[in-house]
């Protein structure tokens, strides 16, 4: 079955087809954090979804070039730095670091590039783009010295959000400075410096100022991935005006279709409500860890619901995540034990076709993770039953472990391996390695039992033997 995704642009499930399949990697752009505070778990829901998407594409044999921007200059970062009384770079650095720390906790694969908006290379690119838009009549400098995009000159404006432009004229509060614009919906490409910006400014043909948020993403995606990208992701709140503006800017400059597939992740709610600091239901990754949960448990809780369905985060849900992972852990421990069993009596080759490839098929279907996990737990039930009845042989157990290894490249949910192996265990493992090298299988098995008695399991892989703590041992 072919890969297919719901494209926000067409509002339809579309088959995923690359322009030059196989000839080049998939170009994927994902809107990153605005580093004025620590990202919350709602932001991370979107990042976990993007991680799942990238990993599934890779499982399906694609190479993915992914860029995630860091927005380190816009109104909130400037205000935050001013209030903290520190330079902008110093203020944003702490939240950049926090972002990478939290992404690591959630096992999110690193993007290939994390461009920062304040990098002079990209500022230059933004200025070039704005100049091009002005020369095409798609942008203008207003009396307030800022430069705006002229949305009336871009007929496709509103197509992504399925938004009627006339609505913009009748609703919304008009700020004083908005009168400088030709149309209420015109958005800033370059914001003229004012006192509140302090020393945050760059020179431009339109005077000192700073870029608007939207042009940052257009310039950085084009600089790193080219004029046309395959997949652009973000949260649903990015659709309008941010992504709509990105299309207008990029296509305004190049005249080429900017993005082939737009994928957006739905909101995260907490106890059925919108997350807000004022409601006391606002959580960051460390907030969840402080309650005694692990990053792995939070990863599971964030990825287990289909990305287009709002995710209701609850502590009960976190406990369910813990239980689900415990089931996986126990299952893997049983399989490993079974795979290491010496007796090959009754071995029957497992048919390749009997492995549940439905897991991958479910993800092909617009990343249907709930169905994929359903297949996983159904397989766990079945294989546990087989092990209960002593119907699982070593070869089958190994086949299941290989299957898990394959799907875990997408899920990344295996328990952390405790690397602090006690000295005594390490020495026994070394002696066992030596015994194996001498083909002294009896001695090797004795040592395995001794290691096991100390609460550790030794597993022979093609990369040598590996030690893991046995489930249920302290
Ligand atoms: Zn963006």
CSV table of C-alpha atoms and ligand atoms in Angstrom, one decimal:
chain,number,residue,atom,x,y,z
A,1,UNK,CA,0.0,0.0,0.0
A,2,UNK,CA,1.3,3.4,-0.8
A,3,UNK,CA,2.1,6.1,1.7
A,4,UNK,CA,-0.5,8.7,2.0
A,5,UNK,CA,-1.0,11.8,4.2
A,6,UNK,CA,-3.7,14.3,4.8
A,7,UNK,CA,-2.6,17.5,3.1
A,8,UNK,CA,-3.9,20.6,4.8
A,9,UNK,CA,-3.6,22.5,1.5
A,10,UNK,CA,-6.1,20.3,-0.3
A,11,UNK,CA,-7.9,19.1,2.8
A,12,UNK,CA,-7.6,15.6,1.4
A,13,UNK,CA,-5.7,12.4,1.9
A,14,UNK,CA,-3.2,12.3,-0.9
A,15,UNK,CA,-0.8,9.6,-2.0
A,16,UNK,CA,2.8,10.6,-1.2
A,17,UNK,CA,4.7,11.0,-4.4
A,18,UNK,CA,8.0,12.7,-4.7
A,19,UNK,CA,9.0,14.7,-7.7
A,20,UNK,CA,12.2,12.7,-8.3
A,21,UNK,CA,11.7,9.6,-6.2
A,22,UNK,CA,14.9,7.9,-5.2
A,23,UNK,CA,17.0,10.6,-6.8
A,24,UNK,CA,17.3,12.7,-3.6
A,25,UNK,CA,16.3,12.9,0.0
A,26,UNK,CA,12.9,14.2,1.1
A,27,UNK,CA,13.2,17.8,2.0
A,28,UNK,CA,11.3,18.4,5.2
A,29,UNK,CA,10.9,21.7,7.1
A,30,UNK,CA,9.5,21.9,10.6
A,31,UNK,CA,8.7,25.1,12.4
A,32,UNK,CA,10.8,25.1,15.6
A,33,UNK,CA,10.5,26.8,19.0
A,34,UNK,CA,10.3,30.4,19.8
A,35,UNK,CA,12.9,30.6,22.5
A,36,UNK,CA,11.4,33.1,24.9
A,37,UNK,CA,10.4,30.5,27.5
A,38,UNK,CA,10.7,26.8,28.0
A,39,UNK,CA,8.7,24.9,25.4
A,40,UNK,CA,5.6,23.2,26.9
A,41,UNK,CA,4.4,19.7,26.3
A,42,UNK,CA,1.9,20.9,23.7
A,43,UNK,CA,4.8,22.2,21.6
A,44,UNK,CA,6.5,18.8,22.1
A,45,UNK,CA,3.5,16.9,20.9
A,46,UNK,CA,4.1,18.5,17.5
A,47,UNK,CA,7.8,17.7,17.6
A,48,UNK,CA,7.2,14.1,18.6
A,49,UNK,CA,4.7,13.8,15.7
A,50,UNK,CA,7.3,15.2,13.3
A,51,UNK,CA,9.9,12.7,14.7
A,52,UNK,CA,7.4,9.8,14.1
A,53,UNK,CA,6.9,11.0,10.6
A,54,UNK,CA,10.6,11.3,9.8
A,55,UNK,CA,11.3,7.9,11.4
A,56,UNK,CA,8.5,6.2,9.5
A,57,UNK,CA,9.7,7.7,6.2
A,58,UNK,CA,13.1,6.3,7.0
A,59,UNK,CA,11.7,2.9,7.8
A,60,UNK,CA,10.2,3.0,4.4
A,61,UNK,CA,13.6,3.5,2.8
A,62,UNK,CA,13.6,7.3,2.3
A,63,UNK,CA,16.4,9.5,3.3
A,64,UNK,CA,15.1,12.7,5.0
A,65,UNK,CA,16.8,16.1,5.2
A,66,UNK,CA,15.1,17.9,8.0
A,67,UNK,CA,15.5,21.5,9.0
A,68,UNK,CA,14.0,23.0,12.2
A,69,UNK,CA,14.4,26.7,12.8
A,70,UNK,CA,15.0,28.4,16.1
A,71,UNK,CA,13.1,31.6,16.3
A,72,UNK,CA,15.3,33.7,18.5
A,73,UNK,CA,14.1,37.2,17.5
A,74,UNK,CA,10.5,38.4,17.5
A,75,UNK,CA,8.3,40.4,19.9
A,76,UNK,CA,8.3,37.9,22.8
A,77,UNK,CA,12.0,37.2,22.8
A,78,UNK,CA,12.8,41.0,22.7
A,79,UNK,CA,10.3,41.7,25.5
A,80,UNK,CA,11.7,38.8,27.6
A,81,UNK,CA,15.3,40.0,27.2
A,82,UNK,CA,14.3,43.6,28.1
A,83,UNK,CA,12.4,42.5,31.2
A,84,UNK,CA,15.3,40.2,32.3
A,85,UNK,CA,17.8,43.0,31.6
A,86,UNK,CA,20.1,40.8,29.6
A,87,UNK,CA,21.2,40.9,25.9
A,88,UNK,CA,18.9,39.0,23.5
A,89,UNK,CA,21.4,36.3,22.7
A,90,UNK,CA,22.0,35.6,26.4
A,91,UNK,CA,18.3,35.5,27.1
A,92,UNK,CA,17.4,33.1,24.3
A,93,UNK,CA,20.5,30.8,24.9
A,94,UNK,CA,19.0,29.3,28.1
A,95,UNK,CA,15.8,28.3,26.3
A,96,UNK,CA,17.6,26.9,23.2
A,97,UNK,CA,19.6,24.7,25.6
A,98,UNK,CA,16.4,23.7,27.4
A,99,UNK,CA,14.8,22.8,24.1
A,100,UNK,CA,17.6,20.5,23.1
A,101,UNK,CA,17.6,18.9,26.6
A,102,UNK,CA,13.9,18.2,26.5
A,103,UNK,CA,14.0,17.0,22.9
A,104,UNK,CA,16.7,14.5,24.0
A,105,UNK,CA,14.6,13.4,27.0
A,106,UNK,CA,11.8,12.6,24.6
A,107,UNK,CA,14.2,10.8,22.2
A,108,UNK,CA,13.4,13.1,19.3
A,109,UNK,CA,15.9,12.5,16.5
A,110,UNK,CA,18.0,15.6,15.8
A,111,UNK,CA,17.2,17.6,12.7
A,112,UNK,CA,20.1,18.0,10.1
A,113,UNK,CA,20.1,21.7,10.7
A,114,UNK,CA,18.8,24.1,13.4
A,115,UNK,CA,19.2,27.5,11.8
A,116,UNK,CA,18.7,30.5,14.1
A,117,UNK,CA,16.9,33.6,12.7
A,118,UNK,CA,19.6,36.0,14.1
A,119,UNK,CA,22.3,34.4,12.0
A,120,UNK,CA,23.6,37.1,9.7
A,121,UNK,CA,23.6,34.7,6.7
A,122,UNK,CA,19.8,34.4,7.1
A,123,UNK,CA,19.2,38.0,7.9
A,124,UNK,CA,20.9,38.8,4.5
A,125,UNK,CA,18.7,36.3,2.8
A,126,UNK,CA,15.6,37.8,4.4
A,127,UNK,CA,16.6,41.3,3.2
A,128,UNK,CA,17.2,39.9,-0.3
A,129,UNK,CA,13.8,38.3,-0.4
A,130,UNK,CA,12.0,41.4,0.9
A,131,UNK,CA,13.8,43.5,-1.8
A,132,UNK,CA,12.6,41.0,-4.4
A,133,UNK,CA,9.1,41.2,-3.1
A,134,UNK,CA,9.1,45.1,-3.2
A,135,UNK,CA,10.5,45.1,-6.8
A,136,UNK,CA,7.6,42.8,-7.8
A,137,UNK,CA,5.0,45.1,-6.2
A,138,UNK,CA,4.2,42.4,-3.6
A,139,UNK,CA,5.5,44.5,-0.7
A,140,UNK,CA,5.7,48.1,0.3
A,141,UNK,CA,7.3,50.3,2.9
A,142,UNK,CA,4.6,52.1,4.9
A,143,UNK,CA,4.7,55.5,6.7
A,144,UNK,CA,5.8,53.8,9.9
A,145,UNK,CA,9.0,52.7,8.0
A,146,UNK,CA,8.1,49.0,8.3
A,147,UNK,CA,7.8,46.9,5.2
A,148,UNK,CA,4.6,44.9,4.6
A,149,UNK,CA,3.5,42.1,2.3
A,150,UNK,CA,0.6,43.3,0.0
A,151,UNK,CA,-1.8,40.4,0.3
A,152,UNK,CA,-4.2,41.8,-2.3
A,153,UNK,CA,-1.5,41.2,-4.9
A,154,UNK,CA,-1.2,37.5,-4.1
A,155,UNK,CA,-4.4,35.9,-5.2
A,156,UNK,CA,-3.6,32.5,-3.5
A,157,UNK,CA,-3.4,34.2,-0.1
A,158,UNK,CA,-5.8,32.3,2.2
A,159,UNK,CA,-5.8,29.0,0.2
A,160,UNK,CA,-3.9,27.0,2.9
A,161,UNK,CA,-6.2,28.1,5.7
A,162,UNK,CA,-9.3,28.1,3.4
A,163,UNK,CA,-9.7,31.6,4.6
A,164,UNK,CA,-11.9,34.3,3.1
A,165,UNK,CA,-9.9,37.5,2.9
A,166,UNK,CA,-13.0,39.7,3.3
A,167,UNK,CA,-13.4,38.4,6.8
A,168,UNK,CA,-10.2,40.1,7.7
A,169,UNK,CA,-11.6,43.5,7.1
A,170,UNK,CA,-14.6,43.2,9.3
A,171,UNK,CA,-13.2,41.5,12.4
A,172,UNK,CA,-10.3,42.1,14.8
A,173,UNK,CA,-9.2,45.0,16.8
A,174,UNK,CA,-7.2,47.5,14.8
A,175,UNK,CA,-4.1,48.7,16.6
A,176,UNK,CA,-3.1,52.3,16.2
A,177,UNK,CA,-0.1,51.5,14.0
A,178,UNK,CA,-2.2,49.1,11.8
A,179,UNK,CA,-3.6,52.2,10.1
A,180,UNK,CA,-0.2,52.5,8.3
A,181,UNK,CA,-1.0,49.4,6.3
A,182,UNK,CA,-3.0,49.3,3.1
A,183,UNK,CA,-4.9,46.3,4.2
A,184,UNK,CA,-5.6,45.0,7.7
A,185,UNK,CA,-4.3,41.6,6.7
A,186,UNK,CA,-0.9,42.8,5.3
A,187,UNK,CA,1.8,41.4,7.5
A,188,UNK,CA,5.2,42.8,8.4
A,189,UNK,CA,8.2,41.5,6.5
A,190,UNK,CA,10.5,44.0,8.2
A,191,UNK,CA,9.7,45.8,11.4
A,192,UNK,CA,11.2,49.3,11.7
A,193,UNK,CA,13.3,49.8,14.9
A,194,UNK,CA,11.7,51.5,17.8
A,195,UNK,CA,12.9,52.3,21.3
A,196,UNK,CA,11.4,49.2,22.8
A,197,UNK,CA,13.8,47.1,20.6
A,198,UNK,CA,16.8,48.5,22.4
A,199,UNK,CA,20.0,47.3,20.7
A,200,UNK,CA,18.2,44.6,18.7
A,201,UNK,CA,18.5,45.9,15.2
A,202,UNK,CA,20.0,45.2,11.8
A,203,UNK,CA,20.7,47.6,8.9
A,204,UNK,CA,18.6,47.3,5.9
A,205,UNK,CA,17.7,49.3,2.8
A,206,UNK,CA,14.6,50.5,4.7
A,207,UNK,CA,16.5,51.6,7.8
A,208,UNK,CA,17.4,49.8,11.0
A,209,UNK,CA,15.0,47.1,12.1
A,210,UNK,CA,14.4,43.4,12.4
A,211,UNK,CA,12.7,40.7,10.4
A,212,UNK,CA,9.1,39.6,10.8
A,213,UNK,CA,8.6,36.1,12.1
A,214,UNK,CA,7.1,34.7,8.9
A,215,UNK,CA,10.0,35.8,6.6
A,216,UNK,CA,12.4,34.0,8.9
A,217,UNK,CA,11.0,30.6,8.0
A,218,UNK,CA,10.8,31.4,4.3
A,219,UNK,CA,14.4,32.5,4.1
A,220,UNK,CA,15.8,29.7,6.2
A,221,UNK,CA,13.9,26.9,4.5
A,222,UNK,CA,14.9,28.2,1.0
A,223,UNK,CA,18.5,28.8,2.1
A,224,UNK,CA,18.9,25.2,3.4
A,225,UNK,CA,16.4,23.1,1.4
A,226,UNK,CA,16.0,25.1,-1.9
A,227,UNK,CA,13.0,26.8,-3.5
A,228,UNK,CA,10.7,23.8,-3.2
A,229,UNK,CA,10.3,21.5,-0.3
A,230,UNK,CA,8.4,18.2,0.0
A,231,UNK,CA,6.9,18.3,3.5
A,232,UNK,CA,6.3,21.2,5.8
A,233,UNK,CA,5.0,20.5,9.3
A,234,UNK,CA,3.8,22.5,12.3
A,235,UNK,CA,1.0,22.7,14.8
A,236,UNK,CA,-2.5,23.7,13.6
A,237,UNK,CA,-2.0,27.1,15.2
A,238,UNK,CA,0.8,27.7,12.6
A,239,UNK,CA,-1.5,27.5,9.6
A,240,UNK,CA,-2.7,31.0,9.8
A,241,UNK,CA,-1.2,33.4,9.4
A,242,UNK,CA,2.3,31.9,9.7
A,243,UNK,CA,2.3,29.2,7.0
A,244,UNK,CA,-0.1,31.2,4.8
A,245,UNK,CA,2.5,34.0,4.9
A,246,UNK,CA,5.4,31.6,4.2
A,247,UNK,CA,3.7,30.5,1.0
A,248,UNK,CA,3.0,34.1,-0.1
A,249,UNK,CA,6.6,35.2,0.5
A,250,UNK,CA,8.4,32.1,-1.0
A,251,UNK,CA,6.1,31.8,-4.0
A,252,UNK,CA,6.1,35.6,-4.4
A,253,UNK,CA,9.8,35.5,-4.8
A,254,UNK,CA,10.3,32.3,-6.9
A,255,UNK,CA,7.0,31.9,-8.7
A,256,UNK,CA,7.3,28.1,-7.9
A,257,UNK,CA,5.1,26.0,-5.7
A,258,UNK,CA,6.7,26.2,-2.3
A,259,UNK,CA,5.5,23.1,-0.5
A,260,UNK,CA,4.0,19.8,-1.8
A,261,UNK,CA,2.6,18.4,1.4
A,262,UNK,CA,1.5,20.4,4.5
A,263,UNK,CA,1.0,18.3,7.6
A,264,UNK,CA,-0.3,19.9,10.8
A,265,UNK,CA,-0.6,18.4,14.3
A,266,UNK,CA,-3.7,19.1,16.4
A,267,UNK,CA,-3.6,20.7,19.8
A,268,UNK,CA,-2.8,19.2,23.2
A,269,UNK,CA,-5.4,19.7,25.9
A,270,UNK,CA,-4.9,19.1,29.6
A,271,UNK,CA,-7.8,17.5,31.4
A,272,UNK,CA,-10.0,18.6,28.5
A,273,UNK,CA,-9.0,22.2,28.7
A,274,UNK,CA,-6.6,24.5,26.8
A,275,UNK,CA,-3.3,24.6,28.6
A,276,UNK,CA,-2.7,28.0,30.2
A,277,UNK,CA,-0.5,29.2,33.0
A,278,UNK,CA,-3.5,30.9,34.6
A,279,UNK,CA,-5.3,27.6,34.9
A,280,UNK,CA,-2.4,25.9,36.6
A,281,UNK,CA,-2.4,23.2,33.9
A,282,UNK,CA,0.7,24.3,32.0
A,283,UNK,CA,3.4,21.7,31.9
A,284,UNK,CA,6.9,21.6,30.6
A,285,UNK,CA,8.9,18.3,30.2
A,286,UNK,CA,10.7,18.8,33.5
A,287,UNK,CA,7.3,19.4,35.2
A,288,UNK,CA,6.3,15.9,34.1
A,289,UNK,CA,9.7,14.4,35.1
A,290,UNK,CA,9.3,16.0,38.6
A,291,UNK,CA,6.1,14.0,39.1
A,292,UNK,CA,8.2,10.8,38.8
A,293,UNK,CA,7.6,9.9,35.1
A,294,UNK,CA,10.3,9.2,32.6
A,295,UNK,CA,10.9,10.8,29.2
A,296,UNK,CA,10.1,7.5,27.6
A,297,UNK,CA,6.7,7.5,29.3
A,298,UNK,CA,6.0,11.0,28.2
A,299,UNK,CA,7.1,10.1,24.6
A,300,UNK,CA,4.7,7.3,24.6
A,301,UNK,CA,1.8,9.5,26.0
A,302,UNK,CA,2.5,12.1,23.3
A,303,UNK,CA,2.8,9.8,20.3
A,304,UNK,CA,0.0,7.3,21.0
A,305,UNK,CA,-2.9,9.4,19.6
A,306,UNK,CA,-3.3,10.1,15.9
A,307,UNK,CA,-1.7,13.5,15.1
A,308,UNK,CA,-4.8,15.1,13.7
A,309,UNK,CA,-6.9,14.3,16.8
A,310,UNK,CA,-6.6,16.6,19.8
A,311,UNK,CA,-4.6,14.9,22.5
A,312,UNK,CA,-6.0,15.1,26.0
A,313,UNK,CA,-3.2,14.9,28.4
A,314,UNK,CA,-4.0,13.6,31.9
A,315,UNK,CA,-2.0,12.0,34.7
A,316,UNK,CA,-4.2,8.9,34.3
A,317,UNK,CA,-3.0,8.8,30.7
A,318,UNK,CA,0.6,9.0,31.9
A,319,UNK,CA,-0.1,6.0,34.2
A,320,UNK,CA,-1.6,4.1,31.2
A,321,UNK,CA,1.6,4.9,29.3
A,322,UNK,CA,3.6,3.5,32.1
A,323,UNK,CA,1.5,0.3,32.1
A,324,UNK,CA,1.8,-0.1,28.3
A,325,UNK,CA,5.5,0.2,28.4
A,326,UNK,CA,5.8,-2.3,31.2
A,327,UNK,CA,3.9,-4.7,29.0
A,328,UNK,CA,6.4,-4.2,26.2
A,329,UNK,CA,9.3,-4.5,28.6
A,330,UNK,CA,8.1,-7.8,30.1
A,331,UNK,CA,7.3,-9.1,26.6
A,332,UNK,CA,10.8,-8.3,25.4
A,333,UNK,CA,12.4,-9.9,28.5
A,334,UNK,CA,10.4,-13.1,27.9
A,335,UNK,CA,11.3,-13.2,24.3
A,336,UNK,CA,15.0,-12.7,25.1
A,337,UNK,CA,14.9,-15.5,27.5
A,338,UNK,CA,13.1,-17.7,25.0
A,339,UNK,CA,15.5,-16.7,22.2
A,340,UNK,CA,18.4,-17.8,24.4
A,341,UNK,CA,17.0,-21.2,25.1
A,342,UNK,CA,19.3,-24.0,24.0
A,343,UNK,CA,16.8,-26.6,23.0
A,344,UNK,CA,15.9,-26.4,19.4
A,345,UNK,CA,13.4,-29.2,19.6
A,346,UNK,CA,10.2,-28.5,17.7
A,347,UNK,CA,11.7,-25.6,15.9
A,348,UNK,CA,9.6,-24.6,13.0
A,349,UNK,CA,10.6,-21.8,10.7
A,350,UNK,CA,8.4,-18.8,11.0
A,351,UNK,CA,6.9,-17.7,7.8
A,352,UNK,CA,8.0,-14.2,6.9
A,353,UNK,CA,4.4,-13.5,5.9
A,354,UNK,CA,3.1,-14.2,9.4
A,355,UNK,CA,4.9,-11.3,11.0
A,356,UNK,CA,2.6,-8.4,11.5
A,357,UNK,CA,3.6,-6.1,8.7
A,358,UNK,CA,0.3,-4.4,9.4
A,359,UNK,CA,2.2,-2.2,11.8
A,360,UNK,CA,4.0,-0.4,9.0
A,361,UNK,CA,0.9,-0.5,6.8
A,362,UNK,CA,-1.0,1.3,9.5
A,363,UNK,CA,1.6,4.1,9.6
A,364,UNK,CA,1.5,4.3,5.8
A,365,UNK,CA,-2.1,5.3,6.3
A,366,UNK,CA,-1.6,9.0,7.3
A,367,UNK,CA,0.5,7.8,10.3
A,368,UNK,CA,-2.3,5.9,12.0
A,369,UNK,CA,-0.4,5.2,15.2
A,370,UNK,CA,-3.3,4.0,17.2
A,371,UNK,CA,-3.9,1.2,14.7
A,372,UNK,CA,-0.1,0.5,14.6
A,373,UNK,CA,0.0,0.2,18.4
A,374,UNK,CA,-3.1,-1.9,18.3
A,375,UNK,CA,-1.3,-4.4,16.1
A,376,UNK,CA,1.7,-4.3,18.5
A,377,UNK,CA,-0.3,-5.1,21.5
A,378,UNK,CA,-2.3,-7.8,19.7
A,379,UNK,CA,1.0,-9.4,18.7
A,380,UNK,CA,2.2,-9.2,22.3
A,381,UNK,CA,-1.0,-10.9,23.5
A,382,UNK,CA,-0.6,-13.7,20.9
A,383,UNK,CA,3.1,-14.3,21.5
A,384,UNK,CA,2.7,-14.2,25.3
A,385,UNK,CA,0.0,-16.9,24.9
A,386,UNK,CA,2.4,-19.0,22.8
A,387,UNK,CA,5.1,-18.6,25.4
A,388,UNK,CA,2.6,-19.5,28.2
A,389,UNK,CA,2.0,-22.8,26.4
A,390,UNK,CA,5.6,-23.4,25.6
A,391,UNK,CA,4.9,-23.1,21.9
A,392,UNK,CA,7.5,-20.5,21.2
A,393,UNK,CA,10.9,-21.7,20.1
A,394,UNK,CA,14.2,-19.8,20.0
A,395,UNK,CA,14.0,-19.1,16.3
A,396,UNK,CA,10.5,-17.6,16.5
A,397,UNK,CA,11.5,-15.6,19.5
A,398,UNK,CA,14.4,-14.2,17.6
A,399,UNK,CA,12.2,-13.4,14.7
A,400,UNK,CA,9.9,-11.4,17.0
A,401,UNK,CA,12.9,-9.6,18.5
A,402,UNK,CA,14.1,-8.7,15.0
A,403,UNK,CA,10.6,-7.4,14.3
A,404,UNK,CA,10.6,-5.3,17.4
A,405,UNK,CA,14.0,-3.9,16.5
A,406,UNK,CA,12.6,-2.8,13.2
A,407,UNK,CA,9.4,-1.1,14.5
A,408,UNK,CA,11.4,0.3,17.4
A,409,UNK,CA,13.4,2.4,14.9
A,410,UNK,CA,10.1,4.3,14.6
A,411,UNK,CA,8.8,4.1,18.2
A,412,UNK,CA,12.1,4.4,20.1
A,413,UNK,CA,10.4,3.1,23.2
A,414,UNK,CA,12.8,0.5,24.5
A,415,UNK,CA,13.8,0.9,28.2
A,416,UNK,CA,17.0,2.7,29.0
A,417,UNK,CA,19.8,0.2,29.4
A,418,UNK,CA,21.5,0.7,32.7
A,419,UNK,CA,25.1,1.1,31.6
A,420,UNK,CA,26.5,1.0,35.1
A,421,UNK,CA,27.2,-2.7,35.1
A,422,UNK,CA,28.6,-3.8,38.5
A,423,UNK,CA,32.2,-4.9,38.5
A,424,UNK,CA,31.4,-8.4,39.5
A,425,UNK,CA,28.9,-8.9,36.7
A,426,UNK,CA,31.3,-7.3,34.2
A,427,UNK,CA,34.1,-9.7,35.2
A,428,UNK,CA,31.8,-12.7,34.9
A,429,UNK,CA,30.7,-11.5,31.4
A,430,UNK,CA,34.4,-11.2,30.4
A,431,UNK,CA,35.1,-14.8,31.7
A,432,UNK,CA,32.1,-16.0,29.7
A,433,UNK,CA,33.4,-14.2,26.5
A,434,UNK,CA,36.7,-16.1,27.0
A,435,UNK,CA,34.9,-19.4,27.5
A,436,UNK,CA,33.0,-18.9,24.4
A,437,UNK,CA,36.1,-18.1,22.4
A,438,UNK,CA,37.5,-21.4,23.6
A,439,UNK,CA,34.2,-23.0,22.7
A,440,UNK,CA,33.8,-24.1,26.3
A,441,UNK,CA,30.0,-24.0,26.1
A,442,UNK,CA,29.5,-25.7,29.5
A,443,UNK,CA,31.5,-23.1,31.3
A,444,UNK,CA,29.8,-20.4,29.3
A,445,UNK,CA,26.4,-21.6,30.4
A,446,UNK,CA,27.5,-21.8,34.0
A,447,UNK,CA,28.7,-18.2,33.9
A,448,UNK,CA,25.4,-17.1,32.3
A,449,UNK,CA,23.6,-18.6,35.3
A,450,UNK,CA,25.9,-16.8,37.7
A,451,UNK,CA,25.3,-13.6,35.9
A,452,UNK,CA,21.6,-14.3,35.9
A,453,UNK,CA,21.6,-15.0,39.7
A,454,UNK,CA,23.0,-11.4,40.1
A,455,UNK,CA,20.0,-10.0,38.3
A,456,UNK,CA,21.6,-9.5,34.9
A,457,UNK,CA,20.9,-11.0,31.5
A,458,UNK,CA,23.5,-11.7,28.9
A,459,UNK,CA,22.5,-11.7,25.3
A,460,UNK,CA,24.7,-12.7,22.4
A,461,UNK,CA,24.4,-10.5,19.4
A,462,UNK,CA,26.4,-10.2,16.3
A,463,UNK,CA,28.1,-7.2,17.9
A,464,UNK,CA,29.2,-9.3,20.9
A,465,UNK,CA,27.5,-10.0,24.1
A,466,UNK,CA,25.3,-7.4,25.8
A,467,UNK,CA,24.3,-7.1,29.4
A,468,UNK,CA,20.8,-5.9,30.4
A,469,UNK,CA,19.2,-5.8,33.8
A,470,UNK,CA,16.6,-8.4,34.2
A,471,UNK,CA,13.1,-7.1,34.5
A,472,UNK,CA,11.8,-7.2,38.1
A,473,UNK,CA,15.2,-7.0,39.6
A,474,UNK,CA,16.4,-4.0,41.6
B,1,LIG,ZN1,7.8,28.6,10.7
